[in-house]
């Protein structure tokens, strides 16, 4: 398990000193995280790394899970899609199923910690059993344009919390409670982000038969229309007229997602036009993703819609020049021409990729700026700092708090 | 090297950490921006005029405030963006007067260019008002002379430097910064204090500010 001091070479001793300093101020408080799963998904990934570090810092931390059956999780998946603004048919039975499971959890789960930190909509109703303790709701989803039926239903619970936390300013809603902005983060010591020896990178390229003879342009994303893989191919084809390069589109499998399979097939077919396009359907393998990102000359994230866009964070951390759409949390990470290039269209993406390929010095500078921007703002240590401050803020209402 | 003068009172370094609180207020055009700048809490004006320094501490120091960036990049009003960017933040001793200057700048631009009020940000590109909640707490670093002071400056967090230079002079309405204040009053070195106070912290990155501070002190230590 990673120890907090292992982050010192990356962020500096004083940053870790500050974490220890503020963690001390939480002495005597028990913090309880509650979500719906201990494995899989971004929330579990971050809690798995964060909870041991909080404990090491002396913050008394528990992590509990709610229980739910298949039907419950089918409903919460529908909620998730609806909150993202996607079409979803939700009827009274769905709400009933949700509330029935919720009530069982309310009866069974001990929520007596000083601060109860509820993640995402699945456990949201637990707040109905709040006593004098503090309650926080963490929304990890882009709810900038939510389905109103689902949002109105959830909102009745949200307003019973002391505060809500969102990942980007545009995700916040009109609420009578305090709202905080806390971006997600990446762990620089995880398999997906740690430094890799050149041999590992080359072994992965060999495995997927990607020659190193030309610059590699890569998008790492699941095969989903919102990630616009076909748009990436069109942009690449425009670039290819002027710059000889390869395109790698790599992402996780989607066997249980019929739409995903369809998108993958369409992408495969479109890719036939050019032998330098590599479509890789990867099993969850963080080291390989890391290697592919590190082998790339330019990384693209041409999403039509994006939550925070942690693939962009990962690419920037590897000091790669990134071309990404101006959507969701991406503009928080990329300031156009400072730490990457933002685009709005296929043509814009193609133009930006060409700029990077033709100006390696410029690409290098923006990549390095991007890495520093991530170091200062989007690493796990900053996330830990924000969470500890968030807990402390529950006991103060001023804008300047002397501890 | 001259003998090191020991301070009458030691200097204690503070850490300053901040959390961003969303106000839920957003503007889609200049009129709305102006209206909200008038009514948001001072901590929000502070956030949007100082946040950039901290978040982009290794990049070029521009653009210096969020209003300037949004007006230029989202509304395409480059001239107003330039006027907002060039507001000399060091001249203002409190958020109130800085806020007034920003208001006047936008108002006079709108008078000269009434058509500018017709420009709207696209959906999703609105200006979101955020405020900084600051947490200030003492660190373990306490120093008695310039040599010790320099050693701490070399390793302290950027947040701490930020607190002693920015927070002290603007938000807490002190006329100088904490470093100059201590060097003048406890070490009795007005010249060095003035030299540090003269640095314009708003046109440098924080890392550059750290380097410059170290250089100025090293020079003094060699005399």
Coordinates of C-alpha atoms in Angstrom, one line a residue:
Chain A
X1 CA 0.0 0.0 0.0
X2 CA 1.3 3.5 -0.9
X3 CA 2.4 5.6 2.0
X4 CA 1.9 9.3 2.2
X5 CA 5.6 10.1 2.3
X6 CA 6.1 8.4 -1.1
X7 CA 4.4 11.5 -2.6
X8 CA 7.2 13.8 -1.3
X9 CA 9.4 13.4 -4.4
X10 CA 6.5 14.4 -6.6
X11 CA 4.8 17.3 -4.8
X12 CA 7.4 18.4 -2.2
X13 CA 7.8 17.9 1.5
X14 CA 5.9 21.0 2.4
X15 CA 2.7 19.9 0.7
X16 CA 2.8 16.7 2.7
X17 CA 3.6 18.7 5.9
X18 CA 0.5 20.9 5.2
X19 CA -1.6 17.8 4.9
X20 CA -0.4 16.5 8.2
X21 CA -1.0 19.9 9.8
X22 CA -4.7 20.2 8.7
X23 CA -5.4 16.5 9.3
X24 CA -4.5 17.1 13.0
X25 CA -7.4 19.6 13.2
X26 CA -9.8 16.7 12.6
X27 CA -8.7 14.8 15.6
X28 CA -11.6 13.3 17.5
X29 CA -13.9 13.3 14.4
X30 CA -15.0 10.1 12.7
X31 CA -15.6 10.4 9.0
X32 CA -17.7 7.8 7.2
X33 CA -17.7 7.4 3.4
X34 CA -20.7 5.6 2.0
X35 CA -21.1 4.4 -1.6
X36 CA -22.5 1.4 -3.5
X37 CA -19.4 -0.6 -4.5
X38 CA -15.9 -1.3 -3.3
X39 CA -14.5 -2.3 -6.8
X40 CA -15.0 -1.0 -10.3
X41 CA -15.8 2.5 -11.2
X42 CA -14.2 5.8 -10.5
X43 CA -15.6 6.3 -7.0
X44 CA -14.4 3.0 -5.6
X45 CA -11.0 3.6 -7.3
X46 CA -10.5 6.9 -5.6
X47 CA -11.8 5.7 -2.2
X48 CA -9.5 2.6 -2.3
X49 CA -6.5 4.9 -2.5
X50 CA -7.8 7.7 -0.4
X51 CA -9.1 5.9 2.7
X52 CA -5.8 4.3 3.7
X53 CA -4.0 7.7 3.2
X54 CA -6.6 9.6 5.3
X55 CA -6.1 7.0 8.1
X56 CA -2.3 7.3 7.8
X57 CA -2.7 11.0 8.2
X58 CA -4.6 10.4 11.4
X59 CA -8.1 11.1 10.1
X60 CA -10.4 8.4 11.7
X61 CA -12.1 7.1 8.5
X62 CA -14.6 4.4 7.8
X63 CA -15.9 3.2 4.5
X64 CA -19.3 1.5 4.3
X65 CA -21.3 0.2 1.4
X66 CA -25.0 0.1 0.8
X67 CA -26.6 -3.2 -0.3
X68 CA -28.9 -3.5 -3.3
X69 CA -30.1 -6.1 -5.7
X70 CA -29.9 -6.3 -9.5
X71 CA -33.1 -4.4 -9.9
X72 CA -32.0 -1.6 -7.7
X73 CA -28.7 -1.2 -9.7
X74 CA -30.6 -1.3 -13.0
X75 CA -32.7 1.7 -11.7
X76 CA -29.7 3.6 -10.5
X77 CA -28.0 3.1 -13.9
X78 CA -31.1 4.6 -15.4
X79 CA -30.8 7.5 -13.0
X80 CA -27.2 7.9 -13.9
X81 CA -28.0 8.2 -17.6
X82 CA -30.9 10.5 -17.0
X83 CA -28.7 12.8 -14.8
X84 CA -26.2 12.9 -17.7
X85 CA -29.1 14.3 -19.8
X86 CA -29.5 11.1 -21.8
X87 CA -32.9 9.7 -22.8
X88 CA -34.2 7.3 -20.2
X89 CA -37.7 6.0 -19.5
X90 CA -38.3 6.2 -15.8
X91 CA -41.6 5.3 -14.2
X92 CA -43.2 5.0 -10.8
X93 CA -42.0 1.4 -10.4
X94 CA -38.4 2.5 -10.8
X95 CA -38.8 5.1 -8.0
X96 CA -40.5 2.4 -5.8
X97 CA -37.7 0.0 -6.3
X98 CA -35.2 2.7 -5.5
X99 CA -37.0 3.7 -2.3
X100 CA -37.6 0.1 -1.1
X101 CA -33.9 -0.7 -1.2
X102 CA -33.1 2.7 0.3
X103 CA -35.4 2.1 3.2
X104 CA -33.7 -1.3 3.9
X105 CA -30.3 0.4 4.0
X106 CA -31.6 3.2 6.2
X107 CA -32.7 0.5 8.7
X108 CA -29.5 -1.5 8.5
X109 CA -26.7 1.0 8.2
X110 CA -25.1 2.7 11.2
X111 CA -24.6 6.3 10.2
X112 CA -23.5 7.7 13.6
X113 CA -20.1 9.1 12.4
X114 CA -19.4 12.8 13.0
X115 CA -19.4 13.4 9.3
X116 CA -21.2 11.2 6.9
X117 CA -19.9 11.5 3.3
X118 CA -22.3 10.0 0.8
X119 CA -21.1 9.4 -2.8
X120 CA -23.4 9.7 -5.8
X121 CA -27.2 9.0 -5.9
X122 CA -27.4 5.4 -4.9
X123 CA -27.1 6.0 -1.1
X124 CA -28.6 9.5 -1.2
X125 CA -31.7 8.7 0.9
X126 CA -29.7 7.7 4.0
X127 CA -29.8 11.4 4.9
X128 CA -33.4 10.8 6.1
X129 CA -31.9 9.3 9.3
X130 CA -29.6 12.2 10.0
X131 CA -29.3 13.3 13.6
X132 CA -27.1 16.1 14.9
X133 CA -24.1 15.0 12.8
X134 CA -22.9 16.5 9.5
X135 CA -23.8 15.2 6.1
X136 CA -22.1 15.7 2.8
X137 CA -23.3 14.7 -0.7
X138 CA -20.6 14.1 -3.3
X139 CA -21.9 14.2 -6.9
X140 CA -19.4 12.6 -9.3
X141 CA -21.7 12.9 -12.3
X142 CA -22.1 15.7 -14.8
X143 CA -25.5 17.0 -14.0
X144 CA -25.3 20.2 -15.9
X145 CA -28.5 19.3 -17.9
X146 CA -30.2 16.6 -15.8
X147 CA -33.5 14.9 -16.6
X148 CA -35.8 17.0 -14.5
X149 CA -38.0 14.1 -13.2
X150 CA -35.0 12.4 -11.7
X151 CA -33.3 15.5 -10.5
X152 CA -36.5 16.8 -8.7
X153 CA -36.8 13.4 -7.0
X154 CA -33.2 13.5 -5.8
X155 CA -33.2 17.2 -5.0
X156 CA -35.6 16.5 -2.1
X157 CA -32.9 14.5 -0.4
X158 CA -29.9 16.7 -1.5
X159 CA -31.4 19.7 0.3
X160 CA -31.3 17.8 3.6
X161 CA -27.5 17.6 3.5
X162 CA -25.2 20.3 5.0
X163 CA -23.4 20.7 1.7
X164 CA -23.0 19.2 -1.8
X165 CA -19.8 18.8 -3.8
X166 CA -19.4 19.0 -7.6
X167 CA -16.5 18.4 -10.0
X168 CA -17.0 21.4 -12.3
X169 CA -18.8 24.8 -11.8
X170 CA -21.3 24.0 -14.6
X171 CA -22.5 20.9 -12.7
X172 CA -23.8 22.9 -9.7
X173 CA -27.5 23.5 -9.3
X174 CA -29.7 26.0 -7.6
X175 CA -29.7 24.7 -4.0
X176 CA -30.4 26.2 -0.6
X177 CA -27.3 24.4 0.8
X178 CA -23.6 25.2 0.4
X179 CA -21.9 23.8 -2.7
X180 CA -18.2 23.2 -3.1
X181 CA -16.1 22.7 -6.1
X182 CA -13.7 19.8 -5.8
X183 CA -12.1 18.3 -8.9
X184 CA -11.3 14.7 -9.1
X185 CA -7.7 13.6 -9.3
X186 CA -5.2 11.0 -10.5
X187 CA -2.7 9.0 -8.5
X188 CA 0.8 9.6 -9.8
X189 CA 1.9 6.3 -8.2
X190 CA -0.8 4.1 -9.7
X191 CA -0.1 1.7 -12.5
X192 CA -1.9 4.0 -14.9
X193 CA 0.3 7.0 -14.2
X194 CA 3.7 5.9 -12.7
X195 CA 6.9 6.2 -14.7
X196 CA 7.5 3.3 -17.0
X197 CA 10.8 1.9 -18.3
X198 CA 11.2 2.2 -22.1
X199 CA 11.3 -1.6 -22.4
X200 CA 7.7 -1.8 -21.0
X201 CA 6.5 0.8 -23.5
X202 CA 8.1 -1.0 -26.4
X203 CA 6.8 -4.4 -25.3
X204 CA 3.2 -3.0 -25.3
X205 CA 3.7 -1.5 -28.8
X206 CA 5.1 -4.9 -30.0
X207 CA 2.2 -6.7 -28.5
X208 CA -0.3 -4.6 -30.4
X209 CA 1.8 -4.5 -33.5
X210 CA 2.2 -0.8 -33.6
X211 CA 5.5 0.2 -35.3
X212 CA 7.4 3.1 -34.0
X213 CA 8.2 4.4 -37.5
X214 CA 5.9 7.4 -37.4
X215 CA 4.5 9.8 -34.8
X216 CA 1.5 8.2 -32.9
X217 CA -1.7 10.1 -32.3
X218 CA -3.9 8.4 -29.6
X219 CA -7.3 8.6 -28.1
X220 CA -7.9 6.5 -25.0
X221 CA -11.7 6.0 -24.5
X222 CA -14.3 3.4 -24.4
X223 CA -16.2 3.0 -27.7
X224 CA -19.0 5.3 -27.0
X225 CA -20.6 7.9 -29.4
X226 CA -20.1 10.6 -26.8
X227 CA -16.3 10.1 -27.2
X228 CA -16.7 10.6 -30.9
X229 CA -14.2 8.0 -32.2
X230 CA -15.4 8.4 -35.7
X231 CA -14.7 12.1 -35.5
X232 CA -11.2 11.3 -34.4
X233 CA -10.7 9.2 -37.5
X234 CA -12.0 12.0 -39.7
X235 CA -9.6 14.4 -38.0
X236 CA -6.7 12.0 -38.4
X237 CA -7.5 11.5 -42.1
X238 CA -7.3 15.3 -42.6
X239 CA -4.0 15.4 -40.8
X240 CA -2.7 12.4 -42.8
X241 CA -2.8 14.4 -46.0
X242 CA 0.1 16.5 -44.7
X243 CA 1.7 14.6 -41.8
X244 CA 2.5 10.9 -42.0
X245 CA 1.4 9.5 -38.7
X246 CA -0.4 6.6 -37.0
X247 CA -3.7 6.7 -35.1
X248 CA -4.4 4.5 -32.1
X249 CA -7.9 4.3 -30.7
X250 CA -7.9 2.2 -27.6
X251 CA -10.5 1.6 -25.0
X252 CA -12.2 -0.9 -22.8
X253 CA -14.6 -3.6 -23.9
X254 CA -18.3 -3.1 -23.7
X255 CA -19.7 -6.7 -24.0
X256 CA -22.7 -5.8 -21.9
X257 CA -23.4 -2.6 -23.8
X258 CA -25.1 -3.3 -27.2
X259 CA -24.6 0.3 -28.2
X260 CA -20.9 0.1 -27.4
X261 CA -20.5 -3.0 -29.6
X262 CA -22.2 -1.3 -32.5
X263 CA -19.9 1.8 -32.2
X264 CA -16.9 -0.5 -32.0
X265 CA -18.0 -2.2 -35.3
X266 CA -18.6 1.1 -37.0
X267 CA -15.2 2.3 -35.9
X268 CA -13.5 -0.9 -37.1
X269 CA -15.1 -0.5 -40.5
X270 CA -14.2 3.1 -40.9
X271 CA -10.7 2.3 -39.9
X272 CA -10.3 0.0 -42.9
X273 CA -9.6 3.0 -45.1
X274 CA -6.1 3.5 -43.6
X275 CA -3.7 0.8 -42.6
X276 CA -2.1 3.1 -40.0
X277 CA -5.2 3.2 -37.9
X278 CA -5.0 0.8 -34.9
X279 CA -8.2 0.0 -33.1
X280 CA -7.5 -1.8 -29.8
X281 CA -10.2 -3.3 -27.7
X282 CA -8.4 -3.6 -24.3
X283 CA -9.3 -5.5 -21.2
X284 CA -8.8 -3.4 -18.1
X285 CA -5.1 -3.0 -18.1
X286 CA -3.7 0.1 -16.5
X287 CA -0.1 -0.5 -17.4
X288 CA -0.9 -0.9 -21.1
X289 CA -2.9 2.3 -21.1
X290 CA 0.0 4.0 -19.4
X291 CA 2.4 2.7 -22.0
X292 CA 0.2 3.7 -25.0
X293 CA -0.1 7.2 -23.6
X294 CA 3.7 7.4 -23.1
X295 CA 4.4 6.1 -26.6
X296 CA 2.2 8.8 -28.2
X297 CA 3.3 12.1 -29.8
X298 CA -0.1 13.7 -29.4
X299 CA -3.1 12.7 -27.3
X300 CA -6.6 13.5 -28.4
X301 CA -9.8 13.6 -26.4
X302 CA -12.5 14.6 -28.8
X303 CA -15.5 13.9 -26.6
X304 CA -18.8 15.5 -27.5
X305 CA -19.7 15.4 -23.8
X306 CA -17.3 14.7 -20.9
X307 CA -17.5 14.5 -17.1
X308 CA -14.2 15.7 -15.8
X309 CA -12.1 13.9 -18.4
X310 CA -9.5 12.1 -16.3
X311 CA -7.9 10.6 -19.5
X312 CA -6.9 14.2 -20.3
X313 CA -5.4 14.6 -16.8
X314 CA -3.5 11.3 -17.3
X315 CA -2.1 12.5 -20.6
X316 CA -1.1 15.9 -19.3
X317 CA 0.6 14.3 -16.3
X318 CA 2.8 12.4 -18.9
X319 CA 3.7 15.8 -20.3
X320 CA 2.0 15.0 -23.6
X321 CA 0.6 17.7 -25.9
X322 CA -3.2 17.2 -25.8
X323 CA -5.9 18.2 -28.2
X324 CA -9.3 18.1 -26.5
X325 CA -12.8 19.4 -26.9
X326 CA -13.9 22.4 -24.9
X327 CA -16.5 20.5 -22.8
X328 CA -17.2 19.3 -19.2
X329 CA -14.1 19.5 -17.0
X330 CA -11.6 19.7 -19.8
X331 CA -11.3 23.5 -19.9
X332 CA -10.4 23.4 -16.2
X333 CA -7.4 21.3 -17.2
X334 CA -6.5 22.9 -20.5
X335 CA -6.1 26.6 -20.9
X336 CA -6.0 27.0 -24.7
X337 CA -2.4 27.5 -25.9
X338 CA -1.0 27.4 -22.3
X339 CA -1.4 23.7 -21.4
X340 CA -2.9 22.2 -24.5
X341 CA -5.2 23.0 -27.4
X342 CA -8.9 23.1 -27.2
X343 CA -11.2 22.4 -30.2
X344 CA -14.9 22.4 -31.1
X345 CA -14.9 20.4 -34.3
X346 CA -13.2 17.8 -36.4
X347 CA -11.5 20.5 -38.5
X348 CA -10.4 22.2 -35.3
X349 CA -9.0 19.0 -33.9
X350 CA -7.2 18.2 -37.2
X351 CA -5.7 21.7 -37.3
X352 CA -4.5 21.4 -33.6
X353 CA -2.9 18.0 -34.2
X354 CA -1.0 19.3 -37.2
X355 CA 0.2 22.2 -35.2
X356 CA 1.7 19.9 -32.6
X357 CA 3.2 17.5 -35.1
X358 CA 4.8 20.3 -37.1
X359 CA 6.1 22.2 -34.0
X360 CA 7.6 19.7 -31.6
X361 CA 9.1 22.5 -29.4
X362 CA 5.7 24.1 -29.0
X363 CA 4.2 20.8 -28.3
X364 CA 6.8 20.0 -25.7
X365 CA 6.3 23.4 -24.0
X366 CA 2.5 23.0 -23.7
X367 CA 3.0 19.4 -22.6
X368 CA 5.3 20.4 -19.8
X369 CA 3.0 23.2 -18.7
X370 CA 0.2 20.7 -18.6
X371 CA 2.2 18.4 -16.4
X372 CA 2.9 21.2 -13.9
X373 CA -0.8 22.3 -14.0
X374 CA -1.7 18.7 -13.1
X375 CA 1.0 18.6 -10.4
X376 CA -0.5 21.7 -8.8
X377 CA -4.2 20.9 -9.2
X378 CA -5.2 17.4 -10.0
X379 CA -3.1 14.9 -8.1
X380 CA -4.4 12.8 -5.2
X381 CA -2.6 14.9 -2.6
X382 CA -4.7 18.0 -3.7
X383 CA -7.8 15.9 -3.5
X384 CA -6.9 14.8 0.1
X385 CA -6.3 18.4 1.0
X386 CA -9.7 19.5 -0.4
X387 CA -11.5 16.7 1.4
X388 CA -9.9 17.5 4.8
X389 CA -10.7 21.3 4.3
X390 CA -14.2 20.3 3.3
X391 CA -14.7 18.4 6.5
X392 CA -13.3 21.3 8.5
X393 CA -15.5 23.8 6.7
X394 CA -18.6 22.1 8.1
X395 CA -17.7 23.6 11.5
X396 CA -17.1 27.1 10.2
X397 CA -19.1 29.6 8.3
X398 CA -16.5 32.4 7.7
X399 CA -14.6 32.9 4.5
X400 CA -11.3 33.2 6.3
X401 CA -10.8 30.5 9.0
X402 CA -8.0 30.7 11.4
X403 CA -7.2 27.2 12.8
Chain B
X1 CA 29.6 38.1 5.4
X2 CA 28.2 40.5 7.9
X3 CA 27.1 39.2 11.3
X4 CA 23.5 38.1 11.2
X5 CA 21.1 40.3 13.1
X6 CA 18.8 38.4 15.3
X7 CA 15.2 39.5 15.2
X8 CA 13.5 41.1 18.2
X9 CA 10.4 39.0 17.4
X10 CA 10.7 35.8 15.4
X11 CA 8.8 35.3 12.2
X12 CA 6.4 32.5 12.1
X13 CA 5.3 31.1 8.7
X14 CA 1.7 30.4 8.2
X15 CA 0.1 28.0 5.8
X16 CA -2.8 29.2 3.8
X17 CA -5.0 26.7 2.0
X18 CA -8.2 27.3 0.2
X19 CA -11.3 25.5 -0.8
X20 CA -13.5 26.7 -3.6
X21 CA -17.2 27.3 -2.8
X22 CA -19.7 27.6 -5.6
X23 CA -22.1 30.5 -5.3
X24 CA -24.5 29.1 -7.9
X25 CA -24.5 32.5 -9.6
X26 CA -23.6 32.7 -13.3
X27 CA -23.5 35.3 -16.0
X28 CA -24.0 34.9 -19.7
X29 CA -23.3 38.5 -20.9
X30 CA -21.6 41.7 -19.7
X31 CA -24.7 43.1 -18.1
X32 CA -25.2 40.1 -15.9
X33 CA -21.5 39.9 -15.1
X34 CA -21.6 43.5 -14.0
X35 CA -24.7 43.0 -11.9
X36 CA -23.2 40.0 -10.1
X37 CA -19.8 41.6 -9.6
X38 CA -21.7 44.3 -7.6
X39 CA -23.4 41.8 -5.3
X40 CA -21.1 38.7 -4.8
X41 CA -19.2 38.4 -1.6
X42 CA -15.7 39.9 -1.4
X43 CA -14.3 36.4 -1.2
X44 CA -15.6 35.8 -4.7
X45 CA -13.9 38.9 -6.2
X46 CA -10.8 37.8 -4.4
X47 CA -11.1 34.3 -5.9
X48 CA -11.4 35.5 -9.4
X49 CA -8.6 38.0 -9.2
X50 CA -6.1 35.8 -7.4
X51 CA -6.9 32.2 -8.1
X52 CA -5.1 32.2 -11.4
X53 CA -1.8 33.1 -9.7
X54 CA -2.1 30.0 -7.6
X55 CA -3.4 27.5 -10.1
X56 CA -1.1 28.4 -12.9
X57 CA 2.0 29.1 -10.8
X58 CA 4.4 27.7 -13.3
X59 CA 2.9 29.1 -16.4
X60 CA 3.3 32.6 -17.8
X61 CA 1.7 35.0 -15.4
X62 CA -1.1 36.1 -17.8
X63 CA -4.0 36.2 -17.8
X64 CA -4.2 37.7 -14.3
X65 CA -7.8 37.4 -13.6
X66 CA -10.8 35.3 -14.5
X67 CA -12.9 38.3 -15.6
X68 CA -10.4 39.3 -18.2
X69 CA -10.0 35.8 -19.5
X70 CA -13.7 35.2 -19.8
X71 CA -14.4 38.6 -21.5
X72 CA -11.7 38.0 -24.1
X73 CA -11.9 34.3 -24.7
X74 CA -15.6 33.7 -24.4
X75 CA -17.3 37.0 -25.3
X76 CA -14.5 38.0 -27.7
X77 CA -14.3 41.5 -26.2
X78 CA -10.5 41.7 -26.4
X79 CA -10.3 45.4 -25.6
X80 CA -12.3 45.1 -22.4
X81 CA -10.3 42.0 -21.6
X82 CA -7.1 43.9 -21.9
X83 CA -8.4 46.8 -19.7
X84 CA -9.5 44.3 -17.0
X85 CA -6.2 42.4 -17.3
X86 CA -4.1 45.6 -16.8
X87 CA -5.9 46.7 -13.7
X88 CA -3.0 47.2 -11.3
X89 CA -4.1 45.0 -8.4
X90 CA -1.2 46.2 -6.2
X91 CA -2.7 49.7 -6.0
X92 CA -5.8 48.5 -4.1
X93 CA -5.7 48.0 -0.4
X94 CA -8.9 46.2 -0.1
X95 CA -11.4 44.1 -2.1
X96 CA -13.9 46.9 -2.0
X97 CA -11.8 49.3 -4.0
X98 CA -10.7 46.6 -6.4
X99 CA -14.3 45.6 -7.0
X100 CA -15.2 49.3 -7.7
X101 CA -12.4 49.6 -10.3
X102 CA -13.6 46.5 -12.1
X103 CA -17.2 47.8 -12.1
X104 CA -16.1 51.2 -13.4
X105 CA -14.0 49.5 -16.1
X106 CA -16.9 47.4 -17.4
X107 CA -19.4 50.3 -17.1
X108 CA -17.3 52.7 -19.1
X109 CA -16.6 50.1 -21.8
X110 CA -20.3 49.4 -22.1
X111 CA -21.0 53.2 -22.5
X112 CA -18.5 53.4 -25.3
X113 CA -19.6 50.2 -26.9
X114 CA -23.3 49.6 -26.2
X115 CA -23.4 46.7 -28.7
X116 CA -21.1 44.7 -26.4
X117 CA -24.0 44.1 -24.1
X118 CA -25.7 42.0 -26.9
X119 CA -23.0 39.4 -26.9
X120 CA -23.9 36.2 -25.0
X121 CA -21.8 33.3 -24.0
X122 CA -22.8 29.9 -25.4
X123 CA -24.6 27.5 -23.1
X124 CA -22.0 25.9 -20.9
X125 CA -19.6 28.8 -21.3
X126 CA -21.2 31.1 -18.7
X127 CA -19.1 32.8 -16.1
X128 CA -19.6 30.9 -12.8
X129 CA -19.0 32.9 -9.6
X130 CA -16.9 31.0 -7.1
X131 CA -15.5 32.1 -3.8
X132 CA -12.4 31.1 -1.9
X133 CA -12.8 29.8 1.7
X134 CA -9.3 30.3 3.2
X135 CA -7.9 28.3 6.0
X136 CA -4.9 29.9 7.8
X137 CA -2.8 28.0 10.3
X138 CA 0.6 28.3 11.8
X139 CA 3.4 26.0 10.5
X140 CA 6.3 24.6 12.5
X141 CA 8.7 27.1 10.8
X142 CA 9.8 29.9 13.1
X143 CA 12.9 32.0 12.2
X144 CA 15.1 34.5 13.9
X145 CA 17.4 35.8 11.2
X146 CA 17.7 36.2 7.4
X147 CA 19.7 33.0 6.8
X148 CA 17.0 30.9 8.5
X149 CA 14.3 33.0 6.7
X150 CA 15.9 32.2 3.3
X151 CA 16.1 28.5 4.1
X152 CA 12.4 28.4 4.9
X153 CA 11.5 30.4 1.8
X154 CA 13.3 27.8 -0.2
X155 CA 11.1 24.9 1.0
X156 CA 7.8 26.4 2.2
X157 CA 4.7 25.7 0.1
X158 CA 3.6 28.2 -2.5
X159 CA 0.4 28.6 -0.5
X160 CA 2.4 30.0 2.4
X161 CA 4.2 32.5 0.2
X162 CA 0.8 33.4 -1.3
X163 CA -0.6 34.0 2.2
X164 CA 2.3 36.3 3.3
X165 CA 2.4 38.3 0.2
X166 CA -1.1 38.4 -1.3
X167 CA -3.5 37.7 1.5
X168 CA -1.7 40.1 3.9
X169 CA -1.6 43.0 1.5
X170 CA -5.1 42.9 0.0
X171 CA -7.6 40.7 1.8
X172 CA -6.4 41.6 5.3
X173 CA -5.8 45.3 4.2
X174 CA -2.2 45.6 5.3
X175 CA -0.2 48.2 3.5
X176 CA 2.8 46.0 3.0
X177 CA 3.5 42.3 2.9
X178 CA 4.3 40.2 6.0
X179 CA 7.9 39.6 4.9
X180 CA 8.7 43.3 4.5
X181 CA 6.9 44.1 7.7
X182 CA 9.0 41.7 9.7
X183 CA 12.3 42.6 8.0
X184 CA 11.7 46.3 8.7
X185 CA 10.3 46.1 12.2
X186 CA 12.1 43.1 13.7
X187 CA 15.4 43.1 11.8
X188 CA 15.5 46.9 11.3
X189 CA 16.4 46.6 7.7
X190 CA 14.2 49.1 5.9
X191 CA 16.1 49.0 2.6
X192 CA 15.6 45.3 2.2
X193 CA 12.0 45.5 3.4
X194 CA 11.3 48.2 0.7
X195 CA 13.0 46.2 -2.0
X196 CA 10.8 43.2 -1.3
X197 CA 7.7 45.4 -1.0
X198 CA 8.4 46.9 -4.4
X199 CA 8.2 43.6 -6.2
X200 CA 5.0 43.5 -8.3
X201 CA 3.7 40.1 -7.3
X202 CA 0.9 40.2 -9.9
X203 CA 3.0 40.0 -13.0
X204 CA 5.1 37.1 -11.9
X205 CA 4.4 33.4 -11.3
X206 CA 4.7 32.4 -7.7
X207 CA 7.7 30.2 -8.4
X208 CA 9.4 33.2 -10.0
X209 CA 8.5 35.3 -6.9
X210 CA 10.1 32.7 -4.7
X211 CA 13.3 32.7 -6.8
X212 CA 13.4 36.5 -6.8
X213 CA 12.9 36.7 -3.0
X214 CA 15.8 34.2 -2.5
X215 CA 18.1 36.2 -4.8
X216 CA 17.4 39.5 -3.0
X217 CA 18.0 37.9 0.4
X218 CA 21.2 36.1 -0.8
X219 CA 22.5 39.3 -2.1
X220 CA 21.9 40.9 1.2
X221 CA 23.5 38.0 3.1
X222 CA 26.7 38.4 1.0
X223 CA 27.2 42.0 1.8

